[in-house]
Short mmCIF file of C-alpha atoms in Angstrom, two decimals:
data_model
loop_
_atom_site.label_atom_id
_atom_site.label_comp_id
_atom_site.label_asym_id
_atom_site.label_seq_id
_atom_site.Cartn_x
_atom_site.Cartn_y
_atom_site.Cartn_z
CA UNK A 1 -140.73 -45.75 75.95
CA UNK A 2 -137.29 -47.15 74.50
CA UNK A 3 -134.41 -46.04 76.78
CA UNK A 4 -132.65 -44.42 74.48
CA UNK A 5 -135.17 -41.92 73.66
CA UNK A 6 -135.14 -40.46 77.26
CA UNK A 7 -133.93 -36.89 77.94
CA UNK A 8 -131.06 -36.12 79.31
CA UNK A 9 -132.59 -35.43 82.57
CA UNK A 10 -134.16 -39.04 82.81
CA UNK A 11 -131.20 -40.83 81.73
CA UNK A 12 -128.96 -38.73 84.41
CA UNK A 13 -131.44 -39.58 87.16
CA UNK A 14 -132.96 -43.01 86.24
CA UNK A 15 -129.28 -44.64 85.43
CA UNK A 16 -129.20 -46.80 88.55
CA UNK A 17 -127.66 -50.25 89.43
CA UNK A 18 -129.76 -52.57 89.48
CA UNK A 19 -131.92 -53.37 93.15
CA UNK A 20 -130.65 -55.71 95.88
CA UNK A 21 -132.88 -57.86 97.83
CA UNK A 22 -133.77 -54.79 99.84
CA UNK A 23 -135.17 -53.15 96.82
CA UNK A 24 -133.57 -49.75 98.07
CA UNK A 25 -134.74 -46.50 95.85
CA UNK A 26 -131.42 -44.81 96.43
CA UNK A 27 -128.22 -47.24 95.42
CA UNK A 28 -126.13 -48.18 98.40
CA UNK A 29 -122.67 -47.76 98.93
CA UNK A 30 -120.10 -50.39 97.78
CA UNK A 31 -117.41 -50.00 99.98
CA UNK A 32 -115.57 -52.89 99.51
CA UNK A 33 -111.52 -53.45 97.93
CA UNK A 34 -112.37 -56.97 96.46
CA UNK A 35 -115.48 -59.06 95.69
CA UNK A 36 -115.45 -62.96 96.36
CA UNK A 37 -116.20 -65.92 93.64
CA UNK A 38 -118.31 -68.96 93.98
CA UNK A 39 -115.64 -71.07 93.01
CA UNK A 40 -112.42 -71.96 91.28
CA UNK A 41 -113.88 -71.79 87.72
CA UNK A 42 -115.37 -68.50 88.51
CA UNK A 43 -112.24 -67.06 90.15
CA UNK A 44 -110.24 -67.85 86.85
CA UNK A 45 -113.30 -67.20 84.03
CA UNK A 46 -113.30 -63.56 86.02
CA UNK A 47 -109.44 -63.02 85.55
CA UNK A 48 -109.24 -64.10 81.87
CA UNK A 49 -111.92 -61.19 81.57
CA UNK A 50 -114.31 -64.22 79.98
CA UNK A 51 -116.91 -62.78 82.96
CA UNK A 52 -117.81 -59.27 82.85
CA UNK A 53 -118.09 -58.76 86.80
CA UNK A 54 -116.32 -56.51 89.58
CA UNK A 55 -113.13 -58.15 91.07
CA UNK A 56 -111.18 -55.73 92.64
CA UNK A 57 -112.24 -51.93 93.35
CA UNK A 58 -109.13 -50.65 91.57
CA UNK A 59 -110.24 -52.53 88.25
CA UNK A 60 -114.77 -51.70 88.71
CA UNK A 61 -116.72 -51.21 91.63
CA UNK A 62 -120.71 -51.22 90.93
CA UNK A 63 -120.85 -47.25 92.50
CA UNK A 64 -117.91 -46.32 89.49
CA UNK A 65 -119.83 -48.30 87.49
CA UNK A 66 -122.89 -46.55 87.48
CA UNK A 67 -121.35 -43.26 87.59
CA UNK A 68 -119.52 -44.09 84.59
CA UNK A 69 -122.81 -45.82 82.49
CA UNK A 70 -124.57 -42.28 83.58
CA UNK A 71 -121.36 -39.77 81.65
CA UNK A 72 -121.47 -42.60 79.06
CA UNK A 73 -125.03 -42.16 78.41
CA UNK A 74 -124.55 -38.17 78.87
CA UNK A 75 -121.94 -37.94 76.17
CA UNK A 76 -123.11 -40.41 73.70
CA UNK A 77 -120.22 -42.46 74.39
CA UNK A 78 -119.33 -46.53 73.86
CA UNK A 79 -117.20 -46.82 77.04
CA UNK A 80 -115.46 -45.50 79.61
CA UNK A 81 -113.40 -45.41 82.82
CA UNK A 82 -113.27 -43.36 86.08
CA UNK A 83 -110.21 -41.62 87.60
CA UNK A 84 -109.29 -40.00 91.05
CA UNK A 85 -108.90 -36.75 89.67
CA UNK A 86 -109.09 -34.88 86.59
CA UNK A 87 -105.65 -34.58 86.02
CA UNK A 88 -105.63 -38.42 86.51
CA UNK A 89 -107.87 -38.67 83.79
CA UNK A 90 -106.08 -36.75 81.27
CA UNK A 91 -102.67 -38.06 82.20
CA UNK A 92 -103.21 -41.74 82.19
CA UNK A 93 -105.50 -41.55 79.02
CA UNK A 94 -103.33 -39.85 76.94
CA UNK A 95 -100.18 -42.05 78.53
CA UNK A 96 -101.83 -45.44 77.83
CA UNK A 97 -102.22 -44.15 73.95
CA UNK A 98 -98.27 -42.94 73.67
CA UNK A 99 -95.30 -44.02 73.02
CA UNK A 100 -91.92 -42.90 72.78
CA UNK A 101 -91.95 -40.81 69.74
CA UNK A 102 -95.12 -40.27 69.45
CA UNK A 103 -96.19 -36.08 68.81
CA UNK A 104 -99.21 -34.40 70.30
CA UNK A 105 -100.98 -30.90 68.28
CA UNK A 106 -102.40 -28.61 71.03
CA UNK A 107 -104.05 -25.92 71.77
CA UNK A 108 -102.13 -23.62 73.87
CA UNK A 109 -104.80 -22.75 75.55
CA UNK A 110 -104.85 -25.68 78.01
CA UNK A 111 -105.32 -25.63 82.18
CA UNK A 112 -101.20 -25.32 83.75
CA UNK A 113 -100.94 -28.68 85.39
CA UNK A 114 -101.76 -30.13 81.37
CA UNK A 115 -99.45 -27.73 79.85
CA UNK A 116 -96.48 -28.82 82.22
CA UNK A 117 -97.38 -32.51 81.46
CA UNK A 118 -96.68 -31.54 78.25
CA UNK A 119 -93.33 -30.09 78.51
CA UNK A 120 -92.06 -31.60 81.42
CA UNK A 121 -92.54 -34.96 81.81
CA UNK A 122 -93.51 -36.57 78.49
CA UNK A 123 -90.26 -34.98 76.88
CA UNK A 124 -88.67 -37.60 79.36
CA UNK A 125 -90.10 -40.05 77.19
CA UNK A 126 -89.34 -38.90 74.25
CA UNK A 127 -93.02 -37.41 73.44
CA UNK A 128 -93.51 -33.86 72.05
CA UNK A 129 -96.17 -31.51 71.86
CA UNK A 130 -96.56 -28.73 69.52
CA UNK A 131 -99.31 -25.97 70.28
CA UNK A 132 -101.53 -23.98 68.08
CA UNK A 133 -102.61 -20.77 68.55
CA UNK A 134 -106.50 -21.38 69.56
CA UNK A 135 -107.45 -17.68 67.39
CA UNK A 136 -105.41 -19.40 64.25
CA UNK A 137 -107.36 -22.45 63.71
CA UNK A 138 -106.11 -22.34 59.93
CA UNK A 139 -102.93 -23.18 61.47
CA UNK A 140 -103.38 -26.46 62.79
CA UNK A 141 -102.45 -28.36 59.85
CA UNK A 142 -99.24 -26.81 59.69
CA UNK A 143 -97.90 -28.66 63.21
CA UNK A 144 -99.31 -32.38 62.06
CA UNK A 145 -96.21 -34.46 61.47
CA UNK A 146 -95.64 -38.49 60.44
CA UNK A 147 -95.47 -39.47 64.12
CA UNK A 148 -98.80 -37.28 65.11
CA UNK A 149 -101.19 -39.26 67.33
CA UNK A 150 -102.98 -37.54 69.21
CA UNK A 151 -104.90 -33.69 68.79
CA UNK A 152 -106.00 -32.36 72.08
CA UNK A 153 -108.02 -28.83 73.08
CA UNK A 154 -110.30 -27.67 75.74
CA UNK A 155 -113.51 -25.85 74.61
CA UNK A 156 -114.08 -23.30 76.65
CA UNK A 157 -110.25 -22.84 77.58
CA UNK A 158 -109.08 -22.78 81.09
CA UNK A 159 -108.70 -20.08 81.92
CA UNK A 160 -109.38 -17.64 79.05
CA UNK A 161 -113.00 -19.00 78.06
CA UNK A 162 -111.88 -19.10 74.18
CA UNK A 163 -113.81 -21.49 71.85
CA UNK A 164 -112.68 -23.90 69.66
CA UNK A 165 -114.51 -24.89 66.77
CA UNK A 166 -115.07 -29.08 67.45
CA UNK A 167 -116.43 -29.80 63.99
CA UNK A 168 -113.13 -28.18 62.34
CA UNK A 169 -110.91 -30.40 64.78
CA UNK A 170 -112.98 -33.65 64.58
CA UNK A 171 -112.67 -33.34 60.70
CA UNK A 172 -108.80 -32.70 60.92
CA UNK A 173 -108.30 -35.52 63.04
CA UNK A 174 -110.08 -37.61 60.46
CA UNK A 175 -108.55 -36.41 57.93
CA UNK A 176 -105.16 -37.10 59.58
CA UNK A 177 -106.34 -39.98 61.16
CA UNK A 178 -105.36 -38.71 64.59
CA UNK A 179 -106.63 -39.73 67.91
CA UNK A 180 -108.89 -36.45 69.16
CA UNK A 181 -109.48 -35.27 72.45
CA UNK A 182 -111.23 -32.89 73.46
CA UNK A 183 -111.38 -31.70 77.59
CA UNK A 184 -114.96 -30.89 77.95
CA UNK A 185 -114.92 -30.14 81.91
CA UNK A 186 -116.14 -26.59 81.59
CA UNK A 187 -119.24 -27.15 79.33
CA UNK A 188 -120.06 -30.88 80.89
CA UNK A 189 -121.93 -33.12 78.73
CA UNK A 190 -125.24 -30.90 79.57
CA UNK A 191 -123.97 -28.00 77.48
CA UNK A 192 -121.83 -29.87 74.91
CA UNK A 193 -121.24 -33.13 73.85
CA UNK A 194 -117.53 -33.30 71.58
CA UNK A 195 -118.25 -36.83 70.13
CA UNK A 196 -120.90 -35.93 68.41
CA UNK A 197 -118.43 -33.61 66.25
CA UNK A 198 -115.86 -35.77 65.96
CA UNK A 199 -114.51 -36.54 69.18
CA UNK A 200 -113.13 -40.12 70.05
CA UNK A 201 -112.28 -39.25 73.37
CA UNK A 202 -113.81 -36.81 75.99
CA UNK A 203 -112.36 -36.12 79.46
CA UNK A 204 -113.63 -34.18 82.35
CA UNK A 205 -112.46 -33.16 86.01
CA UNK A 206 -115.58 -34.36 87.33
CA UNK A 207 -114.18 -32.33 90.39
CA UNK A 208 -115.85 -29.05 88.96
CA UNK A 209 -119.47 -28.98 87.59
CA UNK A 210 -120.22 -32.67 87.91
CA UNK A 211 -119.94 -32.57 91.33
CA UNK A 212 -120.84 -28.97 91.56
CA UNK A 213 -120.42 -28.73 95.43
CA UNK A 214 -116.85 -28.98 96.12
CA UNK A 215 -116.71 -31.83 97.93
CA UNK A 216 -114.91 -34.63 95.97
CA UNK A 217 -112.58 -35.19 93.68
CA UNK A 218 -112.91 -37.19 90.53
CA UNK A 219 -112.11 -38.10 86.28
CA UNK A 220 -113.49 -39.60 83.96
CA UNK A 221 -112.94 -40.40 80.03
CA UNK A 222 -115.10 -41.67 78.14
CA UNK A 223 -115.46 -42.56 74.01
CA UNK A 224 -114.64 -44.97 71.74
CA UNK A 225 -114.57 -48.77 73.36
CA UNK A 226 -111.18 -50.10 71.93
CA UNK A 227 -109.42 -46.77 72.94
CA UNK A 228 -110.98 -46.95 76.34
CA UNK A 229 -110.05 -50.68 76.27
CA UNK A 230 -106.08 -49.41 76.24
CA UNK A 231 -106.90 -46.48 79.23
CA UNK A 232 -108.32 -49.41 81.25
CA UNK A 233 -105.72 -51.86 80.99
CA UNK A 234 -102.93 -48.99 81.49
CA UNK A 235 -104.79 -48.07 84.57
CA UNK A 236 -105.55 -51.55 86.07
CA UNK A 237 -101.98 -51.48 86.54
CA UNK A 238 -101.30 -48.00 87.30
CA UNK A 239 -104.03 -47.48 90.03
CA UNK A 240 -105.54 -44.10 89.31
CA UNK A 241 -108.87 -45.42 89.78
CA UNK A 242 -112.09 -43.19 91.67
CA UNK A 243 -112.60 -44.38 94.87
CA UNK A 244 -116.45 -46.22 95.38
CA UNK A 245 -117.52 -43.67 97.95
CA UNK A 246 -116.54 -40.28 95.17
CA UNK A 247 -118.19 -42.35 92.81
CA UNK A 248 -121.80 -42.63 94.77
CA UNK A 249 -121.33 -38.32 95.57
CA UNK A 250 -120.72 -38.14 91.41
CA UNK A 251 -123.42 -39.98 90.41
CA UNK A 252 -125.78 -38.51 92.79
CA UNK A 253 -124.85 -35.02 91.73
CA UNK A 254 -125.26 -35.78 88.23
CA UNK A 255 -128.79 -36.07 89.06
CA UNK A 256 -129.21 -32.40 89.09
CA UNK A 257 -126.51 -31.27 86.70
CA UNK A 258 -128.94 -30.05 84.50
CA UNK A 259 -130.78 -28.03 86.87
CA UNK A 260 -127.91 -26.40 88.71
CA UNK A 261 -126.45 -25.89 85.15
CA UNK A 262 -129.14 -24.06 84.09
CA UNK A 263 -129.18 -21.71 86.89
CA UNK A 264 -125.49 -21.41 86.94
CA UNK A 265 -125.54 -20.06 83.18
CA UNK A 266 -128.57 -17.52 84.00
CA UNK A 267 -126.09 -16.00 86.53
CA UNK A 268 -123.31 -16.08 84.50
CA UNK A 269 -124.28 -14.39 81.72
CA UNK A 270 -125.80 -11.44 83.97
CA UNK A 271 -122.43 -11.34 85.89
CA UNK A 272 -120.63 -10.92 82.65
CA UNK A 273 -123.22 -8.29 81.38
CA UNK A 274 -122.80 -6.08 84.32
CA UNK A 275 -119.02 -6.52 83.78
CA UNK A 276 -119.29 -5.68 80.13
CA UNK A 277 -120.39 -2.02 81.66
CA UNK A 278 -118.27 -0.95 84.09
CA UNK A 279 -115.20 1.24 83.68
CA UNK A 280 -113.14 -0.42 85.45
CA UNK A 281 -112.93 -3.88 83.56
CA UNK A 282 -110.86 -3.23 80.49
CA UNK A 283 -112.73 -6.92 78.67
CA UNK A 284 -114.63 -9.44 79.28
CA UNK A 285 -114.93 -13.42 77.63
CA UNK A 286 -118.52 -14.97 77.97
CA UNK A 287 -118.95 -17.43 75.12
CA UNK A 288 -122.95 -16.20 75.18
CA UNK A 289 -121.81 -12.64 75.30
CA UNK A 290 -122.00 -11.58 71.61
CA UNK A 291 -118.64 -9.53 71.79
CA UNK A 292 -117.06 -12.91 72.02
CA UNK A 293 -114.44 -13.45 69.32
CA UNK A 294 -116.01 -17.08 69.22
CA UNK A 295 -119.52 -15.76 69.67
CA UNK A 296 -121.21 -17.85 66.26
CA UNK A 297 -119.26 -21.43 67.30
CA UNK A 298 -120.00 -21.21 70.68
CA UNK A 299 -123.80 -21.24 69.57
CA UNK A 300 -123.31 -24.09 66.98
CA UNK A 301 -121.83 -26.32 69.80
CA UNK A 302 -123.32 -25.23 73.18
CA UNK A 303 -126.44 -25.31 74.66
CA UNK A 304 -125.89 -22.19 77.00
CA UNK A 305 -122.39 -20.54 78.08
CA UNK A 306 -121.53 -22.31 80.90
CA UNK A 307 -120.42 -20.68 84.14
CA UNK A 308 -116.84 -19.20 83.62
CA UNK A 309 -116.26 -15.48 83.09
CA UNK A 310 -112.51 -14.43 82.01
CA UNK A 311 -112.45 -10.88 82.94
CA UNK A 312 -109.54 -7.98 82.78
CA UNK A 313 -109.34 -5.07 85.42
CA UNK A 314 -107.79 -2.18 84.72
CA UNK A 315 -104.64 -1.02 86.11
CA UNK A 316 -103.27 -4.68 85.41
CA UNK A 317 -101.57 -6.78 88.72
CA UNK A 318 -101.83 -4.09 91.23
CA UNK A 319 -105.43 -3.43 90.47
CA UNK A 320 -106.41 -7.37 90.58
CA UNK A 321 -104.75 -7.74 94.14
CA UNK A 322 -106.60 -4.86 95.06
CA UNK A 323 -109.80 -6.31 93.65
CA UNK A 324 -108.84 -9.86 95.47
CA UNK A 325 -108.31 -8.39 99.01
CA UNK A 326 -111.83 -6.08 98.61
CA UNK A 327 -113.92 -9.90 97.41
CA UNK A 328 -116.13 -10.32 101.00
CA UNK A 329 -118.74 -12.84 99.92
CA UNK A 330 -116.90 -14.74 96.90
CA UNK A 331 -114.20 -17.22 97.54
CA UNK A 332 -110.43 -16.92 96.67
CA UNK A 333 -109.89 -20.70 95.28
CA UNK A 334 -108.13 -22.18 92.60
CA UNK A 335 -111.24 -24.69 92.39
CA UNK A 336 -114.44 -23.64 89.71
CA UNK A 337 -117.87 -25.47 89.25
CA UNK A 338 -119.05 -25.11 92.78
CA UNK A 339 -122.41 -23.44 94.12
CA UNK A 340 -120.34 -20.82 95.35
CA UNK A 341 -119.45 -18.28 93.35
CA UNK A 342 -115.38 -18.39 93.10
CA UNK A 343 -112.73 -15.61 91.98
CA UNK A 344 -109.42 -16.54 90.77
CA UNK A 345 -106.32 -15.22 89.98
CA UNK A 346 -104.56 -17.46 86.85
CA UNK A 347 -101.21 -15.48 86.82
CA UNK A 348 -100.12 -16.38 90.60
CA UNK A 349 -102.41 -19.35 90.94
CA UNK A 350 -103.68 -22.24 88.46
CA UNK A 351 -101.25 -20.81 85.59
CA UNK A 352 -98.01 -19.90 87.75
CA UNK A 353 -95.93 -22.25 86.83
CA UNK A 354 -96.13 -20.57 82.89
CA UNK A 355 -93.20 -18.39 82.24
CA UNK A 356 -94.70 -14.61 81.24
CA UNK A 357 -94.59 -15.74 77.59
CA UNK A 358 -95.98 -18.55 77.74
CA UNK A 359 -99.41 -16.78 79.91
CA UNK A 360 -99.20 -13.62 77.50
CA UNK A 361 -99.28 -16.07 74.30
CA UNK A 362 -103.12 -17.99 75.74
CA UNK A 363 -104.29 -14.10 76.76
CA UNK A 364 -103.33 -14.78 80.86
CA UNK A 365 -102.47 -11.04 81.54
CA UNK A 366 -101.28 -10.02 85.00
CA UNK A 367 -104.75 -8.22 85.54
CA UNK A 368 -106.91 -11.81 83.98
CA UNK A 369 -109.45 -12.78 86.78
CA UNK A 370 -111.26 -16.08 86.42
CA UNK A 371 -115.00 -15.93 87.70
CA UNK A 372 -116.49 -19.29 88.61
CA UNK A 373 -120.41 -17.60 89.29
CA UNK A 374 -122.00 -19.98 91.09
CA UNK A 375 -125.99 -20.64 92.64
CA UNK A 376 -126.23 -17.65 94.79
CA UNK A 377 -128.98 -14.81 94.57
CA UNK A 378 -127.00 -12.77 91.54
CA UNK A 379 -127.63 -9.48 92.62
CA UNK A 380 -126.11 -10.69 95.63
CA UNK A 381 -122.67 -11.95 93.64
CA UNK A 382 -122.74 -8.61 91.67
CA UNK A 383 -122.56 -6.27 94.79
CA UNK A 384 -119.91 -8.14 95.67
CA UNK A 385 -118.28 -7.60 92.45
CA UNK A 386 -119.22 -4.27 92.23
CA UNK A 387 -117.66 -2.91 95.82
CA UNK A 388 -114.43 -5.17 94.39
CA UNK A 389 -114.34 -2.78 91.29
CA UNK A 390 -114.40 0.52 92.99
#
């Protein structure tokens, strides 16, 4: 068989570096800062990037490598590069594309620590952002000025689980010749792949469902090769890079990403049925649940629904501390993606740092609870739920 006509399932396990001398099955760790040359010629063919090899482990390191070929391969994309975090990810790749001056159309609907990137520290540098109202998609056009570069959404929103439609924005940004990227962290390449509508760039806090454990942190972009080209040259300098030991724990757990993803949708979806039902929950957001606004574009563009529920109690901010303190087998975390099923709190947690407005205007009310349903018998998760609610 050609490579490329593996599944996704194949090319997620059977990506490996290739064998050392000790022809080991699993790859090894590569815990090393630098890598030595054979000589002089070597040392400076290497640094005038005339070599494609690993010289120091905040440039490549094989394990970063691999873990990056694998999301590559995953997403359909050219290139990419690895990151420490998520939020490392998204900051350096959109600052190695900016420049004073520059403008960046948004969705409003993006995670906190994005949104405050957005209006408090690129302002600094003379870099705006305008945001579009994710329900008004008609809209969008409206905020695209001259000195546009760059149109950015998540699909599904953090934490409001709204849809975007990816084919609309990829065809904007062509249109308007923009730079789009999309933050595909909640649907992971499994469920959704955003260059295939359009996308030139996709990032991902590989922290959540790519690790799926909650054990590590990591980024990673990936996309079009020049662009990537700029993201690694800003960040050769600027040192965000994944360390070689988060790197091996990524690539590993990408392994089963499709498996635990499958489970972790199955769940989901019967966690936001039974939430659907009972009195106490004023709405809920499941992109598979048909009452979705987004119901017909999550189905063009996803697989399955992924594993966040965006639910409302009743009775608004008293009612959801009530509902917090009663949780006994789901975690309180800010964290999502894990096999543990997680309940969070946007308004005083992940989204606190948003004035009132600013939450009311992406549909963050006081009483907004964030389910991350993870692996666990679902009946199980459910009870708990359930003894929460009354």
């Amino acid at each position: 068989m050609n490579e490329q006509e593996f599944g996704f399932e194949t090319q997620a396990i059977r990506t490996q570096l290739e064998r050392t001398q000790y022809l080991e099955h699993s790859v090894p760790l590569y815990l090393t800062s630098s890598f030595v040359f054979e000589d002089a010629e070597d040392m400076r063919a290497s640094f005038a990037e005339e070599k494609d090899r690993n010289i120091y482990s905040r440039y490549s390191n094989p394990n970063t490598n691999e873990f990056v070929d694998k999301v590559c391969k995953m997403e359909g994309a050219e290139a990419g590069f690895a990151f420490a975090s998520g939020m490392a990810a998204v900051y350096s790749t959109l600052a190695a594309l900016l420049k004073s001056g520059d403008h960046i159309v948004s969705s409003s609907s993006v995670f906190g620590a994005t949104h405050s990137l957005f209006i408090n520290y690129f302002p600094k540098w003379n870099i705006e952002t305008s945001y579009f109202d994710i329900n008004k998609p008609e809209t969008i056009e409206s905020f695209i000025t001259p000195n546009t570069k760059i149109l950015f959404a998540e699909s599904p929103t953090n934490p409001a689980v709204d849809i975007i439609d990816l084919e609309l924005l990829g065809t904007i940004a062509k249109k308007h010749n923009l730079i789009l990227v999309i933050d595909n962290c909640f649907a992971t390449p499994y469920l959704q792949q955003p260059i295939k509508w359009g996308a030139h760039l996709v990032v991902h806090s590989a922290t959540k469902l790519m690790d799926g454990q909650g054990r590590v942190l990591g980024g990673i972009t990936v996309g079009d090769a020049e662009l990537i080209q700029k993201i690694y040259l800003f960040s050769r300098l600027t040192g965000p890079s994944l360390s070689p030991f988060n790197a091996w724990v990524l690539s590993k757990s990408l392994e089963t990403l499709a498996i635990r993803l499958d489970r972790h949708c199955e769940n989901a979806l019967k966690v936001a049925e039974f939430l659907e039902q009972h009195p106490n929950v004023k709405r809920v957001k499941y992109p598979f649940l048909k009452s979705h606004p987004q119901y017909e574009i999550a189905q063009k563009q996803m697989k399955l629904g992924g594993n966040i529920v965006a639910f409302e109690i009743k009775g608004g901010l008293e009612a959801g501390r009530n509902f917090l303190d009663k949780i006994k087998l789901c975690s309180l975390s800010p964290n999502l993606g894990d096999t543990r099923t997680i309940v969070t709190h946007p308004a005083s947690t992940t989204h606190s740092k948003l004035s009132v407005e600013e939450r009311l205007a992406v549909s963050i009310t006081d009483g907004l609870v964030r389910v991350s349903v993870g692996l666990e018998t679902v009946k199980d998760v459910i009870a708990d739920l359930e003894q929460a609610l009354s």
